[in-house]
PDB file of C-alpha atoms in Angstrom:
ATOM      1  CA  MET A 205      25.721 -75.191 -58.780  1.00 61.00           C
ATOM      2  CA  ASP A 206      22.608 -73.092 -58.204  1.00 85.00           C
ATOM      3  CA  ALA A 207      22.966 -69.508 -57.015  1.00 93.00           C
ATOM      4  CA  ALA A 208      22.659 -69.404 -53.238  1.00 96.00           C
ATOM      5  CA  LEU A 209      23.819 -67.868 -49.988  1.00 98.00           C
ATOM      6  CA  LEU A 210      25.424 -70.607 -47.910  1.00 98.00           C
ATOM      7  CA  HIS A 211      25.999 -70.149 -44.211  1.00 97.00           C
ATOM      8  CA  THR A 212      27.602 -72.033 -41.346  1.00 98.00           C
ATOM      9  CA  VAL A 213      28.274 -71.315 -37.688  1.00 98.00           C
ATOM     10  CA  ALA A 214      31.240 -72.853 -35.884  1.00 98.00           C
ATOM     11  CA  ASP A 215      33.265 -71.773 -32.839  1.00 98.00           C
ATOM     12  CA  GLY A 216      31.481 -68.438 -32.600  1.00 97.00           C
ATOM     13  CA  VAL A 217      32.066 -67.467 -36.238  1.00 98.00           C
ATOM     14  CA  ALA A 218      29.258 -67.311 -38.798  1.00 98.00           C
ATOM     15  CA  THR A 219      30.438 -67.594 -42.394  1.00 98.00           C
ATOM     16  CA  VAL A 220      28.160 -66.470 -45.226  1.00 98.00           C
ATOM     17  CA  VAL A 221      29.304 -67.555 -48.683  1.00 98.00           C
ATOM     18  CA  ILE A 222      28.083 -65.878 -51.875  1.00 98.00           C
ATOM     19  CA  SER A 223      27.831 -68.826 -54.258  1.00 98.00           C
ATOM     20  CA  HIS A 224      27.030 -68.332 -57.933  1.00 96.00           C
ATOM     21  CA  PRO A 225      30.138 -69.690 -59.677  1.00 95.00           C
ATOM     22  CA  ALA A 226      28.659 -69.587 -63.173  1.00 94.00           C
ATOM     23  CA  LYS A 227      28.556 -65.779 -62.978  1.00 95.00           C
ATOM     24  CA  ARG A 228      31.509 -64.971 -60.729  1.00 96.00           C
ATOM     25  CA  ASN A 229      29.220 -64.947 -57.694  1.00 97.00           C
ATOM     26  CA  ALA A 230      26.998 -62.194 -59.058  1.00 96.00           C
ATOM     27  CA  MET A 231      24.030 -61.668 -56.751  1.00 96.00           C
ATOM     28  CA  THR A 232      20.647 -62.720 -58.129  1.00 95.00           C
ATOM     29  CA  ALA A 233      17.456 -60.961 -57.093  1.00 92.00           C
ATOM     30  CA  ALA A 234      16.630 -63.926 -54.838  1.00 93.00           C
ATOM     31  CA  MET A 235      20.051 -63.670 -53.175  1.00 96.00           C
ATOM     32  CA  TRP A 236      19.634 -59.936 -52.537  1.00 96.00           C
ATOM     33  CA  ARG A 237      16.228 -60.615 -50.986  1.00 95.00           C
ATOM     34  CA  ALA A 238      17.521 -63.512 -48.893  1.00 97.00           C
ATOM     35  CA  LEU A 239      20.539 -61.781 -47.359  1.00 98.00           C
ATOM     36  CA  PRO A 240      18.627 -59.671 -44.771  1.00 98.00           C
ATOM     37  CA  GLU A 241      16.760 -62.797 -43.620  1.00 98.00           C
ATOM     38  CA  VAL A 242      19.993 -64.742 -43.248  1.00 98.00           C
ATOM     39  CA  LEU A 243      21.557 -61.878 -41.295  1.00 98.00           C
ATOM     40  CA  ASP A 244      18.532 -61.541 -39.000  1.00 98.00           C
ATOM     41  CA  ALA A 245      18.747 -65.224 -38.108  1.00 97.00           C
ATOM     42  CA  LEU A 246      22.484 -65.056 -37.451  1.00 98.00           C
ATOM     43  CA  ALA A 247      22.162 -61.869 -35.384  1.00 97.00           C
ATOM     44  CA  ALA A 248      19.639 -63.659 -33.144  1.00 95.00           C
ATOM     45  CA  ASP A 249      21.877 -66.702 -32.686  1.00 96.00           C
ATOM     46  CA  PRO A 250      23.737 -66.414 -29.343  1.00 95.00           C
ATOM     47  CA  ALA A 251      26.423 -68.743 -30.690  1.00 96.00           C
ATOM     48  CA  VAL A 252      27.466 -66.109 -33.249  1.00 97.00           C
ATOM     49  CA  ARG A 253      30.143 -63.657 -32.134  1.00 97.00           C
ATOM     50  CA  VAL A 254      31.589 -62.633 -35.528  1.00 98.00           C
ATOM     51  CA  LEU A 255      30.358 -62.769 -39.131  1.00 98.00           C
ATOM     52  CA  VAL A 256      32.602 -63.411 -42.151  1.00 98.00           C
ATOM     53  CA  LEU A 257      31.279 -62.688 -45.652  1.00 98.00           C
ATOM     54  CA  THR A 258      33.126 -64.274 -48.569  1.00 98.00           C
ATOM     55  CA  GLY A 259      32.642 -65.692 -52.049  1.00 98.00           C
ATOM     56  CA  ALA A 260      32.777 -69.252 -53.310  1.00 98.00           C
ATOM     57  CA  GLY A 261      35.924 -70.152 -55.220  1.00 96.00           C
ATOM     58  CA  PRO A 262      38.326 -67.557 -56.639  1.00 97.00           C
ATOM     59  CA  THR A 263      35.932 -64.568 -56.694  1.00 97.00           C
ATOM     60  CA  PHE A 264      34.231 -62.515 -53.979  1.00 98.00           C
ATOM     61  CA  CYS A 265      31.313 -61.032 -55.946  1.00 98.00           C
ATOM     62  CA  ALA A 266      31.175 -59.535 -59.434  1.00 95.00           C
ATOM     63  CA  GLY A 267      28.062 -57.454 -58.734  1.00 93.00           C
ATOM     64  CA  ALA A 268      24.416 -58.042 -59.550  1.00 90.00           C
ATOM     65  CA  ASP A 269      23.086 -60.672 -61.938  1.00 90.00           C
ATOM     66  CA  ILE A 270      20.956 -58.330 -64.044  1.00 80.00           C
ATOM     67  CA  SER A 271      19.464 -61.222 -65.998  1.00 80.00           C
ATOM     68  CA  SER A 272      17.735 -62.476 -62.828  1.00 77.00           C
ATOM     69  CA  LEU A 273      15.701 -59.302 -62.325  1.00 73.00           C
ATOM     70  CA  THR A 274      12.068 -59.061 -63.367  1.00 68.00           C
ATOM     71  CA  GLY A 275      10.463 -55.974 -64.816  1.00 66.00           C
ATOM     72  CA  ASP A 276       8.700 -54.975 -61.611  1.00 74.00           C
ATOM     73  CA  GLU A 277      11.761 -55.218 -59.352  1.00 75.00           C
ATOM     74  CA  ASP A 278      13.969 -52.290 -58.396  1.00 85.00           C
ATOM     75  CA  PRO A 279      17.498 -53.741 -58.376  1.00 84.00           C
ATOM     76  CA  GLN A 280      18.912 -50.754 -56.535  1.00 90.00           C
ATOM     77  CA  ALA A 281      16.335 -51.064 -53.746  1.00 93.00           C
ATOM     78  CA  LEU A 282      17.148 -54.764 -53.334  1.00 93.00           C
ATOM     79  CA  ALA A 283      20.883 -54.075 -53.110  1.00 95.00           C
ATOM     80  CA  VAL A 284      20.501 -51.166 -50.688  1.00 96.00           C
ATOM     81  CA  ALA A 285      18.237 -53.202 -48.381  1.00 97.00           C
ATOM     82  CA  ALA A 286      20.850 -55.981 -48.267  1.00 97.00           C
ATOM     83  CA  GLU A 287      23.693 -53.500 -47.776  1.00 98.00           C
ATOM     84  CA  GLU A 288      21.903 -51.739 -44.913  1.00 98.00           C
ATOM     85  CA  ALA A 289      21.079 -55.060 -43.226  1.00 98.00           C
ATOM     86  CA  LEU A 290      24.765 -55.963 -43.345  1.00 98.00           C
ATOM     87  CA  ALA A 291      25.855 -52.566 -42.029  1.00 98.00           C
ATOM     88  CA  ALA A 292      23.353 -52.880 -39.156  1.00 97.00           C
ATOM     89  CA  PHE A 293      24.505 -56.362 -38.104  1.00 97.00           C
ATOM     90  CA  PRO A 294      25.111 -55.949 -34.360  1.00 96.00           C
ATOM     91  CA  LYS A 295      28.368 -57.934 -34.173  1.00 97.00           C
ATOM     92  CA  PRO A 296      31.712 -57.491 -35.964  1.00 98.00           C
ATOM     93  CA  THR A 297      31.640 -58.257 -39.684  1.00 98.00           C
ATOM     94  CA  LEU A 298      34.602 -59.044 -41.917  1.00 99.00           C
ATOM     95  CA  ALA A 299      34.693 -59.389 -45.715  1.00 98.00           C
ATOM     96  CA  ALA A 300      37.237 -61.967 -46.925  1.00 98.00           C
ATOM     97  CA  ILE A 301      37.969 -61.001 -50.516  1.00 98.00           C
ATOM     98  CA  ARG A 302      39.733 -62.691 -53.387  1.00 98.00           C
ATOM     99  CA  GLY A 303      39.333 -62.080 -57.094  1.00 98.00           C
ATOM    100  CA  PHE A 304      36.714 -59.613 -58.300  1.00 98.00           C
ATOM    101  CA  CYS A 305      34.945 -57.351 -55.787  1.00 98.00           C
ATOM    102  CA  VAL A 306      32.980 -55.155 -58.157  1.00 97.00           C
ATOM    103  CA  GLY A 307      29.698 -53.239 -58.224  1.00 95.00           C
ATOM    104  CA  GLY A 308      27.340 -54.805 -55.725  1.00 95.00           C
ATOM    105  CA  GLY A 309      30.262 -56.820 -54.389  1.00 97.00           C
ATOM    106  CA  SER A 310      32.074 -53.632 -53.400  1.00 97.00           C
ATOM    107  CA  GLN A 311      28.806 -52.355 -51.961  1.00 97.00           C
ATOM    108  CA  LEU A 312      28.576 -55.381 -49.660  1.00 98.00           C
ATOM    109  CA  ALA A 313      32.260 -55.277 -48.750  1.00 98.00           C
ATOM    110  CA  ALA A 314      32.000 -51.593 -47.812  1.00 98.00           C
ATOM    111  CA  ALA A 315      29.074 -52.399 -45.517  1.00 98.00           C
ATOM    112  CA  CYS A 316      31.273 -54.757 -43.480  1.00 98.00           C
ATOM    113  CA  ASP A 317      33.265 -53.439 -40.544  1.00 98.00           C
ATOM    114  CA  LEU A 318      36.552 -54.845 -41.849  1.00 98.00           C
ATOM    115  CA  ARG A 319      37.933 -56.035 -45.178  1.00 98.00           C
ATOM    116  CA  PHE A 320      40.829 -58.460 -45.702  1.00 98.00           C
ATOM    117  CA  ALA A 321      41.887 -59.368 -49.235  1.00 98.00           C
ATOM    118  CA  GLU A 322      44.294 -61.617 -51.061  1.00 98.00           C
ATOM    119  CA  GLU A 323      46.865 -60.320 -53.532  1.00 98.00           C
ATOM    120  CA  GLY A 324      45.417 -60.222 -57.016  1.00 98.00           C
ATOM    121  CA  ALA A 325      41.967 -58.981 -55.960  1.00 98.00           C
ATOM    122  CA  SER A 326      40.345 -56.217 -58.025  1.00 98.00           C
ATOM    123  CA  PHE A 327      37.896 -53.573 -56.866  1.00 98.00           C
ATOM    124  CA  GLY A 328      35.496 -51.294 -58.675  1.00 97.00           C
ATOM    125  CA  VAL A 329      32.311 -49.263 -58.305  1.00 97.00           C
ATOM    126  CA  THR A 330      30.847 -49.325 -61.772  1.00 95.00           C
ATOM    127  CA  PRO A 331      27.458 -47.530 -62.091  1.00 94.00           C
ATOM    128  CA  ALA A 332      28.955 -44.974 -64.501  1.00 96.00           C
ATOM    129  CA  ARG A 333      29.334 -47.759 -67.084  1.00 95.00           C
ATOM    130  CA  LEU A 334      25.559 -48.282 -67.043  1.00 90.00           C
ATOM    131  CA  GLY A 335      24.266 -44.768 -66.472  1.00 94.00           C
ATOM    132  CA  ILE A 336      23.027 -45.630 -62.971  1.00 91.00           C
ATOM    133  CA  VAL A 337      22.842 -43.101 -60.139  1.00 94.00           C
ATOM    134  CA  TYR A 338      24.635 -44.793 -57.252  1.00 95.00           C
ATOM    135  CA  PRO A 339      22.516 -44.769 -54.064  1.00 95.00           C
ATOM    136  CA  ALA A 340      23.074 -41.819 -51.765  1.00 96.00           C
ATOM    137  CA  SER A 341      23.596 -44.035 -48.715  1.00 96.00           C
ATOM    138  CA  SER A 342      26.130 -46.196 -50.566  1.00 97.00           C
ATOM    139  CA  THR A 343      27.972 -43.130 -51.855  1.00 97.00           C
ATOM    140  CA  ARG A 344      28.216 -41.667 -48.354  1.00 97.00           C
ATOM    141  CA  ARG A 345      29.445 -44.977 -46.934  1.00 97.00           C
ATOM    142  CA  LEU A 346      32.126 -45.255 -49.631  1.00 98.00           C
ATOM    143  CA  ALA A 347      33.236 -41.644 -49.112  1.00 98.00           C
ATOM    144  CA  ALA A 348      33.437 -42.158 -45.349  1.00 96.00           C
ATOM    145  CA  LEU A 349      35.616 -45.203 -45.934  1.00 97.00           C
ATOM    146  CA  VAL A 350      38.089 -43.954 -48.540  1.00 97.00           C
ATOM    147  CA  GLY A 351      37.540 -40.183 -48.543  1.00 97.00           C
ATOM    148  CA  PRO A 352      35.664 -38.016 -51.070  1.00 98.00           C
ATOM    149  CA  ALA A 353      38.534 -37.826 -53.570  1.00 98.00           C
ATOM    150  CA  VAL A 354      38.957 -41.595 -53.930  1.00 97.00           C
ATOM    151  CA  ALA A 355      35.197 -42.140 -53.902  1.00 98.00           C
ATOM    152  CA  LYS A 356      34.845 -39.674 -56.784  1.00 98.00           C
ATOM    153  CA  TYR A 357      37.703 -41.347 -58.650  1.00 98.00           C
ATOM    154  CA  LEU A 358      35.979 -44.730 -58.408  1.00 98.00           C
ATOM    155  CA  LEU A 359      32.476 -43.447 -59.161  1.00 98.00           C
ATOM    156  CA  PHE A 360      33.417 -41.060 -61.971  1.00 98.00           C
ATOM    157  CA  SER A 361      35.649 -43.501 -63.839  1.00 98.00           C
ATOM    158  CA  ALA A 362      34.168 -46.933 -63.010  1.00 97.00           C
ATOM    159  CA  GLU A 363      37.770 -48.146 -63.348  1.00 98.00           C
ATOM    160  CA  LEU A 364      38.977 -51.187 -61.459  1.00 98.00           C
ATOM    161  CA  ILE A 365      41.814 -50.757 -58.972  1.00 98.00           C
ATOM    162  CA  ASP A 366      44.159 -53.446 -57.716  1.00 98.00           C
ATOM    163  CA  ALA A 367      44.438 -54.634 -54.129  1.00 98.00           C
ATOM    164  CA  GLU A 368      47.521 -52.536 -53.366  1.00 98.00           C
ATOM    165  CA  HIS A 369      45.653 -49.395 -54.448  1.00 98.00           C
ATOM    166  CA  ALA A 370      42.627 -50.422 -52.365  1.00 98.00           C
ATOM    167  CA  LEU A 371      44.877 -50.882 -49.323  1.00 98.00           C
ATOM    168  CA  ARG A 372      46.499 -47.464 -49.764  1.00 98.00           C
ATOM    169  CA  ALA A 373      43.082 -45.858 -50.218  1.00 97.00           C
ATOM    170  CA  GLY A 374      41.821 -47.287 -46.941  1.00 97.00           C
ATOM    171  CA  PHE A 375      39.268 -49.644 -48.442  1.00 98.00           C
ATOM    172  CA  LEU A 376      41.208 -52.663 -47.148  1.00 98.00           C
ATOM    173  CA  ASN A 377      42.436 -53.282 -43.623  1.00 98.00           C
ATOM    174  CA  GLU A 378      44.870 -56.039 -44.583  1.00 98.00           C
ATOM    175  CA  LEU A 379      46.317 -57.468 -47.788  1.00 98.00           C
ATOM    176  CA  LEU A 380      47.548 -61.059 -47.637  1.00 98.00           C
ATOM    177  CA  PRO A 381      49.873 -63.048 -49.913  1.00 98.00           C
ATOM    178  CA  ALA A 382      48.235 -65.649 -52.116  1.00 96.00           C
ATOM    179  CA  GLY A 383      47.126 -68.683 -50.157  1.00 97.00           C
ATOM    180  CA  GLN A 384      47.133 -66.995 -46.744  1.00 98.00           C
ATOM    181  CA  LEU A 385      43.742 -65.262 -46.672  1.00 98.00           C
ATOM    182  CA  ASP A 386      41.685 -68.085 -45.160  1.00 98.00           C
ATOM    183  CA  LYS A 387      44.108 -68.739 -42.306  1.00 98.00           C
ATOM    184  CA  ARG A 388      44.485 -65.061 -41.454  1.00 98.00           C
ATOM    185  CA  VAL A 389      40.718 -64.502 -41.488  1.00 98.00           C
ATOM    186  CA  ALA A 390      40.140 -67.579 -39.310  1.00 98.00           C
ATOM    187  CA  ASP A 391      42.851 -66.519 -36.841  1.00 98.00           C
ATOM    188  CA  PHE A 392      41.615 -62.937 -36.625  1.00 98.00           C
ATOM    189  CA  ALA A 393      37.959 -63.971 -36.284  1.00 98.00           C
ATOM    190  CA  ARG A 394      39.007 -66.280 -33.450  1.00 98.00           C
ATOM    191  CA  VAL A 395      40.676 -63.328 -31.715  1.00 97.00           C
ATOM    192  CA  LEU A 396      37.484 -61.274 -32.049  1.00 98.00           C
ATOM    193  CA  THR A 397      35.442 -64.018 -30.399  1.00 97.00           C
ATOM    194  CA  THR A 398      37.596 -63.694 -27.256  1.00 95.00           C
ATOM    195  CA  ARG A 399      37.161 -59.938 -26.883  1.00 96.00           C
ATOM    196  CA  SER A 400      34.474 -58.002 -25.022  1.00 96.00           C
ATOM    197  CA  GLN A 401      31.210 -57.916 -26.955  1.00 96.00           C
ATOM    198  CA  LEU A 402      30.290 -54.835 -24.921  1.00 97.00           C
ATOM    199  CA  THR A 403      33.354 -52.971 -26.180  1.00 97.00           C
ATOM    200  CA  GLN A 404      32.775 -54.158 -29.747  1.00 98.00           C
ATOM    201  CA  ALA A 405      29.088 -53.223 -29.860  1.00 97.00           C
ATOM    202  CA  ALA A 406      29.623 -49.764 -28.395  1.00 97.00           C
ATOM    203  CA  ALA A 407      32.651 -49.077 -30.585  1.00 97.00           C
ATOM    204  CA  LYS A 408      30.721 -50.141 -33.683  1.00 97.00           C
ATOM    205  CA  GLU A 409      27.944 -47.658 -32.956  1.00 96.00           C
ATOM    206  CA  PHE A 410      30.304 -44.816 -32.106  1.00 97.00           C
ATOM    207  CA  ALA A 411      32.550 -45.418 -35.132  1.00 96.00           C
ATOM    208  CA  ASP A 412      29.494 -45.558 -37.397  1.00 95.00           C
ATOM    209  CA  GLY A 413      28.476 -42.102 -36.210  1.00 94.00           C
ATOM    210  CA  ARG A 414      25.748 -42.636 -33.646  1.00 94.00           C
ATOM    211  CA  THR A 415      25.795 -39.821 -31.083  1.00 95.00           C
ATOM    212  CA  ASP A 416      22.758 -40.371 -28.854  1.00 96.00           C
ATOM    213  CA  ARG A 417      23.798 -43.467 -26.906  1.00 95.00           C
ATOM    214  CA  ASP A 418      26.619 -42.400 -24.603  1.00 96.00           C
ATOM    215  CA  ALA A 419      24.481 -42.709 -21.473  1.00 96.00           C
ATOM    216  CA  TYR A 420      23.065 -46.053 -22.619  1.00 95.00           C
ATOM    217  CA  TRP A 421      26.520 -47.578 -23.047  1.00 96.00           C
ATOM    218  CA  ALA A 422      27.694 -46.128 -19.726  1.00 95.00           C
ATOM    219  CA  ARG A 423      24.779 -47.896 -18.036  1.00 95.00           C
ATOM    220  CA  GLN A 424      25.530 -51.132 -19.868  1.00 95.00           C
ATOM    221  CA  ALA A 425      29.189 -50.983 -18.836  1.00 94.00           C
ATOM    222  CA  ALA A 426      28.326 -50.300 -15.213  1.00 93.00           C
ATOM    223  CA  ALA A 427      25.781 -53.123 -15.040  1.00 93.00           C
ATOM    224  CA  SER A 428      27.762 -55.722 -16.950  1.00 94.00           C
ATOM    225  CA  GLY A 429      30.767 -56.174 -14.697  1.00 94.00           C
ATOM    226  CA  ASP A 430      32.907 -56.652 -17.816  1.00 95.00           C
ATOM    227  CA  THR A 431      35.402 -53.944 -16.886  1.00 92.00           C
ATOM    228  CA  ALA A 432      36.056 -55.468 -13.474  1.00 94.00           C
ATOM    229  CA  GLU A 433      36.402 -58.911 -15.067  1.00 95.00           C
ATOM    230  CA  GLY A 434      38.794 -57.620 -17.725  1.00 95.00           C
ATOM    231  CA  VAL A 435      41.030 -55.904 -15.167  1.00 95.00           C
ATOM    232  CA  ALA A 436      40.998 -58.930 -12.867  1.00 96.00           C
ATOM    233  CA  ALA A 437      41.872 -61.274 -15.732  1.00 95.00           C
ATOM    234  CA  PHE A 438      44.729 -59.007 -16.779  1.00 95.00           C
ATOM    235  CA  LEU A 439      46.166 -58.918 -13.266  1.00 97.00           C
ATOM    236  CA  GLU A 440      45.734 -62.667 -12.842  1.00 97.00           C
ATOM    237  CA  ARG A 441      47.159 -63.377 -16.304  1.00 96.00           C
ATOM    238  CA  ARG A 442      44.175 -65.396 -17.445  1.00 95.00           C
ATOM    239  CA  THR A 443      41.651 -65.185 -20.271  1.00 92.00           C
ATOM    240  CA  PRO A 444      38.714 -62.968 -19.261  1.00 94.00           C
ATOM    241  CA  SER A 445      35.206 -64.378 -19.126  1.00 94.00           C
ATOM    242  CA  PHE A 446      33.049 -61.466 -20.245  1.00 95.00           C
ATOM    243  CA  GLY A 447      29.343 -61.733 -19.463  1.00 93.00           C
ATOM    244  CA  TRP A 448      27.734 -59.025 -21.609  1.00 96.00           C
ATOM    245  CA  THR A 449      26.109 -60.153 -24.855  1.00 92.00           C
ATOM    246  CA  THR A 450      23.641 -58.601 -27.257  1.00 85.00           C
ATOM    247  CA  ALA A 451      21.099 -61.206 -26.107  1.00 82.00           C
ATOM    248  CA  VAL A 452      21.551 -60.156 -22.465  1.00 79.00           C
ATOM    249  CA  ALA A 453      21.144 -56.507 -23.411  1.00 82.00           C
ATOM    250  CA  ALA A 454      18.036 -57.232 -25.493  1.00 78.00           C
ATOM    251  CA  ALA A 455      16.474 -59.189 -22.630  1.00 75.00           C
ATOM    252  CA  ALA A 456      17.086 -56.281 -20.274  1.00 72.00           C
ATOM    253  CA  GLY A 457      15.775 -53.575 -22.595  1.00 63.00           C
ATOM    254  CA  ALA A 458      16.772 -51.875 -25.824  1.00 52.00           C
ATOM    255  CA  GLY A 459      19.322 -53.803 -27.886  1.00 51.00           C
ATOM    256  CA  PRO A 460      22.545 -52.238 -29.141  1.00 49.00           C
ATOM    257  CA  ALA A 461      21.047 -51.265 -32.497  1.00 47.00           C
ATOM    258  CA  ASP A 462      17.756 -49.975 -31.071  1.00 48.00           C
ATOM    259  CA  PRO A 463      16.891 -46.426 -30.007  1.00 45.00           C
ATOM    260  CA  PRO A 464      16.574 -46.033 -26.227  1.00 37.00           C
ATOM    261  CA  GLU A 465      12.912 -45.115 -26.434  1.00 36.00           C
ATOM    262  CA  ALA A 466      11.788 -48.146 -28.413  1.00 36.00           C
ATOM    263  CA  ARG A 467      12.581 -51.763 -28.987  1.00 32.00           C
ATOM    264  CA  PRO A 468      11.373 -53.854 -31.932  1.00 33.00           C
ATOM    265  CA  GLY A 469       9.576 -57.156 -31.528  1.00 34.00           C
ATOM    266  CA  SER A 470      11.768 -59.862 -30.131  1.00 33.00           C
ATOM    267  CA  VAL A 471      13.213 -62.553 -32.391  1.00 31.00           C
ATOM    268  CA  PRO A 472      13.422 -66.123 -31.075  1.00 33.00           C
ATOM    269  CA  GLU A 473      17.010 -67.120 -30.480  1.00 34.00           C
ATOM    270  CA  ALA A 474      18.527 -70.124 -32.197  1.00 35.00           C
ATOM    271  CA  GLU A 475      20.061 -72.907 -30.149  1.00 34.00           C
ATOM    272  CA  PRO A 476      23.833 -72.587 -29.668  1.00 35.00           C
ATOM    273  CA  GLY A 477      26.038 -74.802 -31.779  1.00 42.00           C
ATOM    274  CA  ARG A 478      26.853 -75.397 -35.395  1.00 44.00           C
ATOM    275  CA  THR A 479      24.254 -74.600 -38.013  1.00 43.00           C
ATOM    276  CA  THR A 480      24.233 -74.716 -41.781  1.00 54.00           C
ATOM    277  CA  GLY A 481      21.887 -73.421 -44.408  1.00 69.00           C
ATOM    278  CA  ARG A 482      21.364 -71.918 -47.810  1.00 65.00           C
ATOM    279  CA  ARG A 483      19.169 -69.156 -49.154  1.00 65.00           C
ATOM    280  CA  GLY A 484      18.538 -67.631 -52.525  1.00 68.00           C
ATOM    281  CA  GLY A 485      18.587 -69.110 -55.984  1.00 59.00           C
TER     282      GLY A 485
END
């Protein structure tokens, strides 16, 4: 099978699959370039509430396919652009990991909001094996996730750690027995689709360190009516019907990822429903 990024949308969950089985799902240059475009399209799709990133078959991603790079391409710049696009995705993101999650694979997993893995997975950040200076932004993200001591351990040694170690270090949110990852990810993603997008979007910004949007989110909460709906649903013992979405916020002004003083050009929204596609190669 050719190297590609496959994506589907169903029941509010977008699933992006890293597919390059011949090389343990190593990312080609074309795949690195395609990922931001795929994410932009999914972010603009009002049917998407959650994004799951995973690998085809028994491996998440073994890093970058160095053989696919041309002499005039900066592989680090390609990887960082894809990583930052994933980190900036305006809705919850979850990496579903089995097998190897190494190098660029760990970089992508760290850029997700949450990481669930199956027993037997292996993790590593391996630039020290190649004499590469790991990007500053990626280093800071890793250190924020697992702490400076563990980040230094991984970066200095380039050693692989097992899933239990990754869970203890804080890299993983959940570790599942063999054969249970897909069901747990599907169940948890379904839960996320029922929760307040307003709460999720604000929490994502605050947890990621943004400090200049308190007033913006207070205005969004007041205008949305979501709090009143949530309280009423709780008292009436029914499922809440929250009205705030990133599309609604974007239509009214600055979107959740935009500074209050500016808003980028609008992106046409996709029609709701199930979509499929592939990028890269």
